[in-house]
Coordinates of C-alpha atoms in Angstrom, one line a residue:
M1 CA 56.5 105.5 162.9
N2 CA 58.6 104.0 165.9
Q3 CA 57.5 100.3 166.4
G4 CA 59.2 100.4 170.2
R5 CA 57.1 103.5 170.5
A6 CA 53.7 101.3 169.9
A7 CA 55.2 98.3 172.2
G8 CA 55.5 101.0 175.0
Q9 CA 59.5 101.8 174.4
A10 CA 60.5 104.6 175.4
P11 CA 62.9 106.2 172.7
G12 CA 65.4 106.8 175.6
D13 CA 67.2 110.5 175.2
L14 CA 64.9 111.5 171.9
S15 CA 66.0 115.3 172.3
M16 CA 64.9 118.7 169.5
E17 CA 68.2 118.5 169.0
M18 CA 68.8 114.8 167.4
L19 CA 66.2 115.0 166.0
D20 CA 67.2 118.6 163.6
E21 CA 70.9 117.3 163.5
M22 CA 69.0 113.5 162.6
N23 CA 66.9 115.2 159.7
A24 CA 70.6 117.4 158.4
R25 CA 72.3 114.2 157.9
H26 CA 70.0 112.8 156.6
A27 CA 69.0 116.4 154.7
R28 CA 72.9 115.9 153.6
D29 CA 72.9 111.8 152.8
F30 CA 70.2 112.8 149.8
A31 CA 70.8 115.7 148.3
G32 CA 71.9 114.7 145.5
C33 CA 68.3 112.7 144.5
T34 CA 66.2 113.0 141.2
R35 CA 63.3 114.2 141.1
A36 CA 62.6 110.2 140.5
E37 CA 64.4 109.3 142.8
T38 CA 62.5 110.9 145.9
I39 CA 59.4 110.2 144.1
D40 CA 60.6 106.0 144.9
L41 CA 62.0 106.5 148.4
H42 CA 58.1 108.6 149.4
R43 CA 56.5 105.9 147.8
K44 CA 59.2 102.2 149.3
G45 CA 59.5 104.5 153.1
S46 CA 54.7 105.6 152.9
A47 CA 54.2 102.2 152.3
T48 CA 56.6 101.1 154.9
A49 CA 54.9 103.4 157.5
A50 CA 51.2 102.0 155.9
A51 CA 52.0 98.6 156.4
T52 CA 53.6 99.3 160.0
I53 CA 50.1 101.2 161.1
R54 CA 47.8 98.9 159.9
G55 CA 50.3 96.2 162.1
L56 CA 49.1 97.3 165.7
S57 CA 46.3 96.9 167.4
D58 CA 44.0 99.6 169.5
A59 CA 46.6 98.6 172.6
E60 CA 49.6 99.3 171.5
L61 CA 47.7 102.4 169.1
A62 CA 47.5 103.4 173.4
A63 CA 50.1 102.9 174.6
S64 CA 51.9 106.1 175.6
G65 CA 55.0 107.7 176.6
T66 CA 58.0 110.2 176.1
V67 CA 58.4 110.4 172.3
L68 CA 61.1 113.9 172.8
K69 CA 62.3 115.0 176.0
G70 CA 60.8 118.0 177.1
L71 CA 57.5 117.4 175.9
P72 CA 54.8 115.6 177.4
P73 CA 54.3 112.0 176.4
M74 CA 52.2 111.0 173.9
T75 CA 50.2 107.4 172.3
A76 CA 51.2 106.0 169.8
E77 CA 48.2 106.8 167.5
Q78 CA 48.5 110.6 169.0
L79 CA 52.4 110.1 166.7
I80 CA 51.1 108.8 164.5
A81 CA 49.1 111.9 164.6
G82 CA 50.8 114.8 164.4
G83 CA 54.0 113.4 164.5
L84 CA 53.7 111.7 160.4
L85 CA 50.6 112.5 158.9
G86 CA 50.6 115.6 160.0
H87 CA 54.1 116.3 159.1
I88 CA 53.3 115.0 155.5
D89 CA 50.5 117.3 155.3
E90 CA 52.9 120.5 155.3
H91 CA 55.8 119.1 153.9
Y92 CA 52.8 118.8 150.9
G93 CA 51.6 121.6 151.3
S94 CA 55.2 124.2 151.7
I95 CA 55.8 122.2 148.4
R96 CA 51.8 123.0 147.0
K97 CA 53.1 126.5 147.9
T98 CA 56.6 126.0 146.0
V99 CA 55.6 124.8 141.9
G100 CA 52.3 126.9 142.2
H101 CA 49.6 124.8 142.9

């Protein structure tokens, strides 16, 4: 969750290609993580995201702006629902499918 987005500040000229490169770099940087390290990183990141989201006011959640170049503006609430929670659900679904649950 981008705290600047909640404050109504545009993140700049973030493109899908830039986001893909950030994700690829993240994958390279953490490729050697053990299962325990991955779970720890997830727990810490989730706690940080949850604390940030809980601290947002209704006005901050309603703030709208461009998140990615070429896509329509969205509110911070929409970004949280789709870009954060929905994205996590997709990953969990993939993990469940991979491990057979």
